[in-house]
Tab-separated table of C-alpha atoms in Angstrom:
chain	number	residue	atom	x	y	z
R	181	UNK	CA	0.000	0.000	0.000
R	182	UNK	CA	1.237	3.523	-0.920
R	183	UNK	CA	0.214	6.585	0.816
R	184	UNK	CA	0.080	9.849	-1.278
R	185	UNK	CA	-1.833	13.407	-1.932
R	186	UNK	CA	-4.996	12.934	-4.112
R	187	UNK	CA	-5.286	14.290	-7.006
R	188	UNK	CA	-7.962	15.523	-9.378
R	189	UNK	CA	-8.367	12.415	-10.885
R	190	UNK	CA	-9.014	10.740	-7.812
R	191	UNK	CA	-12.214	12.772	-6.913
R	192	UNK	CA	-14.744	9.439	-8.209
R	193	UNK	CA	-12.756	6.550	-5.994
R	194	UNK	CA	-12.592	8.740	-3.120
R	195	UNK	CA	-16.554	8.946	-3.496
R	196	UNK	CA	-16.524	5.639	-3.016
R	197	UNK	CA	-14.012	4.687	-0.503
R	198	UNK	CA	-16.481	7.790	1.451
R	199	UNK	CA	-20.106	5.768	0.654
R	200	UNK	CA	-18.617	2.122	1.924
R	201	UNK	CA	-16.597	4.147	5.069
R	202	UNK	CA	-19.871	6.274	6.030
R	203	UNK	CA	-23.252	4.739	4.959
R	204	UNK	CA	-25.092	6.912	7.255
R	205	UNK	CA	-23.733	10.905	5.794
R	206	UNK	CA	-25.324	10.514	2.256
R	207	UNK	CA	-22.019	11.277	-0.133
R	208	UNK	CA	-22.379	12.685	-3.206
R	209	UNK	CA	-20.425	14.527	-5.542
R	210	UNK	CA	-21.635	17.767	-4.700
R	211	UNK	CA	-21.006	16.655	-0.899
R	212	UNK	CA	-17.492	15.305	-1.744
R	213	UNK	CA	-16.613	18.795	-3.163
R	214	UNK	CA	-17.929	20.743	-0.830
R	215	UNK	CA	-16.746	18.753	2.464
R	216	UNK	CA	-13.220	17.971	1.168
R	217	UNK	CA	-12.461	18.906	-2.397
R	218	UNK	CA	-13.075	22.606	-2.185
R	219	UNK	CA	-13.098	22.786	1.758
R	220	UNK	CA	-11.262	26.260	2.565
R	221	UNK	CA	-10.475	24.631	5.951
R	222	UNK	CA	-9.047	21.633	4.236
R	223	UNK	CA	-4.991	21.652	3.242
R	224	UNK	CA	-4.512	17.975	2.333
R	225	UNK	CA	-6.305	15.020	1.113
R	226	UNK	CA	-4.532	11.815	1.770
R	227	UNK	CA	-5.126	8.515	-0.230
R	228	UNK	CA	-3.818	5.048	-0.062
R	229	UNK	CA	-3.621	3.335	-3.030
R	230	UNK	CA	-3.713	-0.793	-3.488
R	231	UNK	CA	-3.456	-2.400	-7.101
R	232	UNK	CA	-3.351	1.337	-8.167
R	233	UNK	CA	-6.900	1.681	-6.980
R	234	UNK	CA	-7.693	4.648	-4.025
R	235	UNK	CA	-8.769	2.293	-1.016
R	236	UNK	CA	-8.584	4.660	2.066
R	237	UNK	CA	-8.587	8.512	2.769
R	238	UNK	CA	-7.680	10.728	5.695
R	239	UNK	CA	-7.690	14.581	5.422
R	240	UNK	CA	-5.749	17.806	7.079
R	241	UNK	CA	-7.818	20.181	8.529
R	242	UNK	CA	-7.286	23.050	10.138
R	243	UNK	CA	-10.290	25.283	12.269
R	244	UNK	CA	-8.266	27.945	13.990
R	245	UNK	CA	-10.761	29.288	15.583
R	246	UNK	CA	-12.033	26.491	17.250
R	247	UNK	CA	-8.973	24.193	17.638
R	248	UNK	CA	-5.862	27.029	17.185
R	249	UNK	CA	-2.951	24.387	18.503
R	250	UNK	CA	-4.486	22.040	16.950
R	251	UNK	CA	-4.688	20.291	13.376
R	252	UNK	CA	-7.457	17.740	12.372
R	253	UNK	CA	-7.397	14.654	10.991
R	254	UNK	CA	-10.944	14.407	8.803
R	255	UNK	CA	-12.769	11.677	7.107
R	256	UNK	CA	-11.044	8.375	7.625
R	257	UNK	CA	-11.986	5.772	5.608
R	258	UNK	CA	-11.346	2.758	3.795
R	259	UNK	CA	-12.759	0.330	1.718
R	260	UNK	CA	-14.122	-2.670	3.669
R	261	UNK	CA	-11.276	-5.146	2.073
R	262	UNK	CA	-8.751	-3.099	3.549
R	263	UNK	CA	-10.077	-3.025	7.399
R	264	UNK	CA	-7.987	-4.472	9.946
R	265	UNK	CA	-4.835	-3.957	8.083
R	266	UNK	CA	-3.502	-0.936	9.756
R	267	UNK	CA	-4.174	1.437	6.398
R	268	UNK	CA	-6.103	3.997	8.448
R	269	UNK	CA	-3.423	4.090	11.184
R	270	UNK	CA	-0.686	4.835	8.874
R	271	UNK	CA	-3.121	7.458	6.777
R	272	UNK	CA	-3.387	8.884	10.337
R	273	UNK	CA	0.470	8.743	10.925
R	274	UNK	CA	0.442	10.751	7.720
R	275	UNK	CA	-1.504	13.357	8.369
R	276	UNK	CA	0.109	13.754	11.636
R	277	UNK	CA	3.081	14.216	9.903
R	278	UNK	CA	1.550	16.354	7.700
R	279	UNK	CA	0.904	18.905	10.897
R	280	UNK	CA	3.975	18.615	12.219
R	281	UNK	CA	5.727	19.805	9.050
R	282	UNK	CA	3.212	22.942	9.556
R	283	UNK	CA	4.497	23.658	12.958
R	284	UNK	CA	1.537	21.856	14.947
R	285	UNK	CA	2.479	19.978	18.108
R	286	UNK	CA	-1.110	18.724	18.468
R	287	UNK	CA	-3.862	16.911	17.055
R	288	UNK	CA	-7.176	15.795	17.381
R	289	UNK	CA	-10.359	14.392	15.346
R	290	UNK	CA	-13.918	14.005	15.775
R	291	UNK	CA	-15.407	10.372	15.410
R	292	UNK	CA	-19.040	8.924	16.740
R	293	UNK	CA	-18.814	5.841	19.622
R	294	UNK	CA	-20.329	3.119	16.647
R	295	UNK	CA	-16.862	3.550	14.806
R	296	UNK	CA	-15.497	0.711	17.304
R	297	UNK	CA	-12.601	-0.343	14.809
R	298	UNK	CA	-11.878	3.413	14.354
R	299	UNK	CA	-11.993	4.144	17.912
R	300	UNK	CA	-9.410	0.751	18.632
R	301	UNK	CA	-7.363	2.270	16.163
R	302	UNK	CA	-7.715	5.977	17.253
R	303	UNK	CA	-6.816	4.943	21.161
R	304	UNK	CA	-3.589	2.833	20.113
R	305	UNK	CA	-2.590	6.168	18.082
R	306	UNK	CA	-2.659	7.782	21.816
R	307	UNK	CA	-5.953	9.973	21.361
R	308	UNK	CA	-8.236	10.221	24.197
R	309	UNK	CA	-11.702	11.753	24.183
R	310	UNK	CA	-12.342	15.404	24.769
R	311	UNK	CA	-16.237	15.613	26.058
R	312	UNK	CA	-17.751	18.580	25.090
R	313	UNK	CA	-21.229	17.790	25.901
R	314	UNK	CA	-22.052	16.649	29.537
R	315	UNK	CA	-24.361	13.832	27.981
R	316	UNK	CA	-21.406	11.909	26.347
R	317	UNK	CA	-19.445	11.454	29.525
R	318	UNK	CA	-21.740	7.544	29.818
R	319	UNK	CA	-20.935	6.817	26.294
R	320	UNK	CA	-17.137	7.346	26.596
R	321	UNK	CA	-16.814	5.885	29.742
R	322	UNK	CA	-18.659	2.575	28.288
R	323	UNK	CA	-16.327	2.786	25.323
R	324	UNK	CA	-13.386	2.993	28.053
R	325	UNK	CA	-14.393	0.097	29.963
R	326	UNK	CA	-14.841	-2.350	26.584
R	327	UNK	CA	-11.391	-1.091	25.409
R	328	UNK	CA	-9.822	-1.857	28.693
R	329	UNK	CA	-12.311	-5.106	28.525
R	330	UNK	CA	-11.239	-5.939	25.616
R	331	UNK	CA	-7.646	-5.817	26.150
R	332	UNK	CA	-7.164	-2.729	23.901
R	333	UNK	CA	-5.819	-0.520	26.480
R	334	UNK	CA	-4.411	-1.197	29.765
């Protein structure tokens, strides 16, 4: 697997690496383009590429005003035949070297508590949750206690 910038011509796989990876959002073109392709927020698009097909994405985002230390890493997917085999980790590595080049010394991401083999991979990378709404603090601590369960974390 190779990891590199997307290009142009890469606008139609990453569609559908995005459809498999998030059922739920509703991509489209017009989404794609607007969420990542023509972003303002958005410096990077990262792809990984398998038999010179795009299989997984992660993104560099930056929101100043709301995270100013801080880059993000956005929209990490992959194609279901590529789960499990540490693709999104190293399109995470990536990106976080991607901020580090910029001068950040930080990063974070936003992800939902379904995303359980995003979340495995997420805590191995060393991110913890940040709860921002008081009604979340069950949900994490449930995801806590089947990582630790689990023998995830320690």
């Amino acid at each position: 697997i190779k990891l590199r910038k997307a290009t142009a011509e890469d606008a139609q796989p990453l569609l559908a690496v995005l459809i498999e990876s998030f059922p739920e959002v509703g991509w489209d073109m017009a989404r794609l383009e607007k969420s990542l392709l023509k972003a303002p927020d958005v410096e990077a698009i990262y792809v990984a590429i398998e038999d010179n097909k795009v299989v997984a994405t992660a993104s560099v985002r930056y929101l100043p005003d709301r995270w100013p230390d801080e880059g993000v890493i956005h929209w990490v997917g992959a194609l279901d035949r590529v789960r499990g085999k540490g693709v999104g980790r190293a399109l995470c590595l990536r990106v976080m070297q991607h901020f580090a080049e910029d001068g950040y010394e930080a990063a974070m991401l936003e992800t939902n508590e379904f995303r359980k083999d995003a979340l495995k991979t997420y805590y191995r990378l060393g991110f913890k949750p940040h709860v921002e709404d008081e009604s979340h603090h069950e949900i994490w601590e449930r995801i806590d206690t089947w990582m630790r369960e689990s023998g995830i974390i320690v």
